[in-house]
mmCIF file with all atom_site columns, C-alpha atoms in Angstrom:
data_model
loop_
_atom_site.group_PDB
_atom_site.id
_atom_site.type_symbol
_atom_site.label_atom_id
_atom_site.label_alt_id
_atom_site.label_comp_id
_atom_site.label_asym_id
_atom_site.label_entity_id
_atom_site.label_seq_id
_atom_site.pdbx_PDB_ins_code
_atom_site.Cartn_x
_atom_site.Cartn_y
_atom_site.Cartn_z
_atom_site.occupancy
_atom_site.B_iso_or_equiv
_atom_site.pdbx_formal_charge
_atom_site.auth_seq_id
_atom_site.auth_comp_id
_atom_site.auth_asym_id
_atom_site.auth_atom_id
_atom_site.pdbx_PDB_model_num
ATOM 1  C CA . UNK A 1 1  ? -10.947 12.208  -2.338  1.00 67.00 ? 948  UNK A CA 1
ATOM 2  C CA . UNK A 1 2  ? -7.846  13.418  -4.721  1.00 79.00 ? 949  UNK A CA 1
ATOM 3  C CA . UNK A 1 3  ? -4.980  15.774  -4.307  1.00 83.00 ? 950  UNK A CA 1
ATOM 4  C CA . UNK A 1 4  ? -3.421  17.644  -6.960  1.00 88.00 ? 951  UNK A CA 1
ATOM 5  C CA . UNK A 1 5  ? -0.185  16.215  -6.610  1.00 88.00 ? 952  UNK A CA 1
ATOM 6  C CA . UNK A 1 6  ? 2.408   14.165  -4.718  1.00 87.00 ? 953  UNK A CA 1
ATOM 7  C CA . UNK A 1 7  ? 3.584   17.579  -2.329  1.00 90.00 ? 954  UNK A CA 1
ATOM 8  C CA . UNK A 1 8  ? -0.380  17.972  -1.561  1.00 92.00 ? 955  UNK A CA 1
ATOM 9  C CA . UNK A 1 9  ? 0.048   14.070  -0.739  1.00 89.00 ? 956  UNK A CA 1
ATOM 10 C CA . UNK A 1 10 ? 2.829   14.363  1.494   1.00 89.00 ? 957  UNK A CA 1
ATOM 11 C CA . UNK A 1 11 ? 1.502   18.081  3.212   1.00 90.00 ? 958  UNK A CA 1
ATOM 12 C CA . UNK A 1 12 ? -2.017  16.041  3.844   1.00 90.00 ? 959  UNK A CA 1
ATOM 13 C CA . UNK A 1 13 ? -0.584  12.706  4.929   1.00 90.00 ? 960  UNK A CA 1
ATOM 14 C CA . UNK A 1 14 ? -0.771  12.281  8.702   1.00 91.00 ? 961  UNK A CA 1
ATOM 15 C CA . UNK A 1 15 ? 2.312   12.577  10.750  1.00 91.00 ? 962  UNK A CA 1
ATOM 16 C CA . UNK A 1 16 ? 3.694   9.745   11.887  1.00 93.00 ? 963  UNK A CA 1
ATOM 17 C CA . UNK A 1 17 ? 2.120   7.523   9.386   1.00 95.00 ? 964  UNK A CA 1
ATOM 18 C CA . UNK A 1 18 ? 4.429   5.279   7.059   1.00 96.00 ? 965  UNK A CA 1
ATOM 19 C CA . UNK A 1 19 ? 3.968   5.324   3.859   1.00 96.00 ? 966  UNK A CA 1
ATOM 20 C CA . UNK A 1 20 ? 3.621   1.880   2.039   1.00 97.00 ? 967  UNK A CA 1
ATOM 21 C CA . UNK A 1 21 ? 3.425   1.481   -2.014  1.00 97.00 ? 968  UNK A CA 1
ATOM 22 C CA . UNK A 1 22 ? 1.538   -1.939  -3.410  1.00 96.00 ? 969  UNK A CA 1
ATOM 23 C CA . UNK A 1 23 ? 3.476   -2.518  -6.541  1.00 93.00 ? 970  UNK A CA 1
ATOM 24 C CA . UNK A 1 24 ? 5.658   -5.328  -7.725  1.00 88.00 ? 971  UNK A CA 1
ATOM 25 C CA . UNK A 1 25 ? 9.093   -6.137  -6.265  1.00 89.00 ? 972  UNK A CA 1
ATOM 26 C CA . UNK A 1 26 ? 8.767   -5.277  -3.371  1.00 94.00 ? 973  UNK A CA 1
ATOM 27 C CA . UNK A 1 27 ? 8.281   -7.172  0.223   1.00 97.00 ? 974  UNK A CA 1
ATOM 28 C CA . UNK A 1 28 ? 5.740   -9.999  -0.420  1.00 96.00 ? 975  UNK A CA 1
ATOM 29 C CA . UNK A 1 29 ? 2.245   -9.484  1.491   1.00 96.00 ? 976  UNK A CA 1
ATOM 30 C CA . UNK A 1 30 ? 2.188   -13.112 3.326   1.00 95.00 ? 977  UNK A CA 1
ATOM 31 C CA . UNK A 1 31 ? 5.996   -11.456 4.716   1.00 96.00 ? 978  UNK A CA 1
ATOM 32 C CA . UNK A 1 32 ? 4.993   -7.947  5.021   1.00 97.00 ? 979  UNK A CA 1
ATOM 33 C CA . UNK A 1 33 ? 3.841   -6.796  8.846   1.00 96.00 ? 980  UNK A CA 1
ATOM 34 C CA . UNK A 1 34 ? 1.819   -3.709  8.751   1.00 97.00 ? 981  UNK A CA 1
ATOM 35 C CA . UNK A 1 35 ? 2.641   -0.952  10.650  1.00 95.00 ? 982  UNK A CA 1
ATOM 36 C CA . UNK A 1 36 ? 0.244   0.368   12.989  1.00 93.00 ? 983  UNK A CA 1
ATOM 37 C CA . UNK A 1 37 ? -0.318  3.624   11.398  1.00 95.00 ? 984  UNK A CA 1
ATOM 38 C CA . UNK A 1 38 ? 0.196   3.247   7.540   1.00 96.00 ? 985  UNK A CA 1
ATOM 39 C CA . UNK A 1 39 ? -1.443  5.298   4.454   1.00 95.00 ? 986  UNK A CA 1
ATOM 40 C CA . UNK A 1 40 ? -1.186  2.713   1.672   1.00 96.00 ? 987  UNK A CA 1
ATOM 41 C CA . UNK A 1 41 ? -0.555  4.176   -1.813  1.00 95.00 ? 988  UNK A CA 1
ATOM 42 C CA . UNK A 1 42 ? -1.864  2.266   -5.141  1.00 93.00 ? 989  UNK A CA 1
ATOM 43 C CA . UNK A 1 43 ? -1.066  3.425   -8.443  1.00 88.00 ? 990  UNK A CA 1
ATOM 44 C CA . UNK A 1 44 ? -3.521  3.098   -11.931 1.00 83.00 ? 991  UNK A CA 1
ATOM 45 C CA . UNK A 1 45 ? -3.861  -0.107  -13.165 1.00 79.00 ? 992  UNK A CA 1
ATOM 46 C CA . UNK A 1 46 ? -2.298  0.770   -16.400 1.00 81.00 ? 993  UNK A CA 1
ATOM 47 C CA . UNK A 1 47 ? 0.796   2.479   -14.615 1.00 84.00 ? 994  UNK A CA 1
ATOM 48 C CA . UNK A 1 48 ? 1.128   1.378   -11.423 1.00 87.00 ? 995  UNK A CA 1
ATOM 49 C CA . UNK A 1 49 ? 2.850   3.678   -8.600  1.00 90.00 ? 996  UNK A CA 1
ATOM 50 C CA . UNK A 1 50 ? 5.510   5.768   -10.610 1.00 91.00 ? 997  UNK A CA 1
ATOM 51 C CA . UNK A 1 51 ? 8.731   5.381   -9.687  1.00 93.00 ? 998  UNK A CA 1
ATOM 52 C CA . UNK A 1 52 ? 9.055   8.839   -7.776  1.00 92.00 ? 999  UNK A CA 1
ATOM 53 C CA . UNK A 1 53 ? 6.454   8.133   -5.962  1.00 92.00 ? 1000 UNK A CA 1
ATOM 54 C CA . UNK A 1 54 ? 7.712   4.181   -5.233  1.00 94.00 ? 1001 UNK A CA 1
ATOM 55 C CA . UNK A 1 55 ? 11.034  5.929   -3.845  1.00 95.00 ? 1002 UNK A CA 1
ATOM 56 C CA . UNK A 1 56 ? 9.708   8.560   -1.356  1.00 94.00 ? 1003 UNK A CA 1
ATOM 57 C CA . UNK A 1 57 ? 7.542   5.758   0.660   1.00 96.00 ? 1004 UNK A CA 1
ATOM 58 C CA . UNK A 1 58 ? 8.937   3.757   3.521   1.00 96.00 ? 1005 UNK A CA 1
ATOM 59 C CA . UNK A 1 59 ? 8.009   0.588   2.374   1.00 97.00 ? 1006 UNK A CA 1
ATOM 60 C CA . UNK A 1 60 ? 6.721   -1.134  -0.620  1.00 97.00 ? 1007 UNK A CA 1
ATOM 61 C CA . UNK A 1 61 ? 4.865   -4.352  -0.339  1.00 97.00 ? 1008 UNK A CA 1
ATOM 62 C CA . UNK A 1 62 ? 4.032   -6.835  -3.401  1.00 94.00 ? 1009 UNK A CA 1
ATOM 63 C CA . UNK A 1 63 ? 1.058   -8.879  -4.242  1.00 92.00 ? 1010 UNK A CA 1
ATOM 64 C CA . UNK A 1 64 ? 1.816   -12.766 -5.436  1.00 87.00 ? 1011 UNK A CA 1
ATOM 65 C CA . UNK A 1 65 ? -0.356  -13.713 -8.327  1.00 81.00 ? 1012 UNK A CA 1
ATOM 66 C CA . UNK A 1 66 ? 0.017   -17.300 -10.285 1.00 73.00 ? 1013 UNK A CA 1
ATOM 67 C CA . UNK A 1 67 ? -2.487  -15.537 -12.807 1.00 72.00 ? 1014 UNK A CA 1
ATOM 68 C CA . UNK A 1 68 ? -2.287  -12.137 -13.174 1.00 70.00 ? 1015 UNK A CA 1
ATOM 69 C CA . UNK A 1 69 ? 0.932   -9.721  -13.487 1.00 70.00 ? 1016 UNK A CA 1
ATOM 70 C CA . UNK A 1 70 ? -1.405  -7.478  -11.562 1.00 76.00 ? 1017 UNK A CA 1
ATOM 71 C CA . UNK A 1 71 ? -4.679  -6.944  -10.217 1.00 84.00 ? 1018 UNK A CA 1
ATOM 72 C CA . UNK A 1 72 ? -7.445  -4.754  -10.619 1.00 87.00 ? 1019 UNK A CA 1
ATOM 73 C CA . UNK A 1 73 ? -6.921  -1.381  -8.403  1.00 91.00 ? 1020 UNK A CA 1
ATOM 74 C CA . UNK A 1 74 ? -10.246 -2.194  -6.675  1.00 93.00 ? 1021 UNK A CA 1
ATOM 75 C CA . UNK A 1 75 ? -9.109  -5.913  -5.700  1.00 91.00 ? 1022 UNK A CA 1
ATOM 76 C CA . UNK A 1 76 ? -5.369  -5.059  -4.733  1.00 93.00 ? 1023 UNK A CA 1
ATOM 77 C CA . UNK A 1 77 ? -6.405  -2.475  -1.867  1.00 95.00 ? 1024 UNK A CA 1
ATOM 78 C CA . UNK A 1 78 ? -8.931  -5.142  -0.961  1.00 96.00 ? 1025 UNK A CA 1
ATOM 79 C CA . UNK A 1 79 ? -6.313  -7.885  -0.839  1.00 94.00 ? 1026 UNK A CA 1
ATOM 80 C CA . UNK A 1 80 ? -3.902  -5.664  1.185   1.00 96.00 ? 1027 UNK A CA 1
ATOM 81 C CA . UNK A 1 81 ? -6.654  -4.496  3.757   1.00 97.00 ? 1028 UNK A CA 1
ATOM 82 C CA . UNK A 1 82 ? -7.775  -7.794  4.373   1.00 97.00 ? 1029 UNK A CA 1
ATOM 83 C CA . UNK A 1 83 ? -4.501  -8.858  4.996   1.00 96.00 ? 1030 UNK A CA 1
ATOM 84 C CA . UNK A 1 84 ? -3.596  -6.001  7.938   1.00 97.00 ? 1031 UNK A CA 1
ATOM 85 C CA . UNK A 1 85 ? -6.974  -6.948  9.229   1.00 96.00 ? 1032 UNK A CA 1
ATOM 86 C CA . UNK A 1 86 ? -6.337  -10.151 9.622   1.00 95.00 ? 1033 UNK A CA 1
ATOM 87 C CA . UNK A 1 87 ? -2.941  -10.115 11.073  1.00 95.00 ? 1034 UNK A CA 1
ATOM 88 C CA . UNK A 1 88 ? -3.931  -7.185  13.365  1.00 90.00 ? 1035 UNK A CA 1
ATOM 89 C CA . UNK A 1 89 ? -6.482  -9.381  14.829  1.00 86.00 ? 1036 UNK A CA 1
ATOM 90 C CA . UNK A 1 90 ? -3.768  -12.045 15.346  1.00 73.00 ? 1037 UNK A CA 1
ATOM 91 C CA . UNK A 1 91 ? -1.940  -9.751  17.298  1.00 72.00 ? 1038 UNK A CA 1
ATOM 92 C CA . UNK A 1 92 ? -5.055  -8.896  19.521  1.00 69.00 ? 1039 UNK A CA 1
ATOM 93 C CA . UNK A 1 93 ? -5.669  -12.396 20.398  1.00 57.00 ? 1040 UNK A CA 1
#
């Protein structure tokens, strides 16, 4: 789906979810720990998040990369949402 804008974002967004940006500098994934109920928020992949956008979530978490400044849009969700599976399932056990 797409909103209109960031306000049509943050009317939609459920409550009590935190918001958390993918875009460089911030927390690195293998550190981050996901919050139970998070919307994740991934900017174009000639842009990235802007900067508003960046500041009004509660978190921002960073993908390392010894190739790539950044990753495809596609493969970063990917990357993040294997990652919170995989440490949710950790927590299970």
């Amino acid at each position: 789906f797409e909103l209109d804008d960031w306000s049509a974002f943050a009317a939609w967004a459920p409550k009590g979810a935190r918001w958390i940006a993918v875009e460089m500098g911030g927390t690195p994934l293998a550190e981050f720990e996901h919050p139970r109920n998070a919307v994740y928020v991934l900017g174009s992949e000639d842009h990235g998040v802007p900067k508003s956008v960046v500041r009004a979530c509660h978190e921002v978490v960073s993908l390392d990369s010894a190739k790539y400044a950044s990753y495809n849009v596609a493969v970063a969700g990917s990357i993040v949402m294997y990652d919170r599976l995989a440490k949710m399932k950790g927590k299970e056990s």
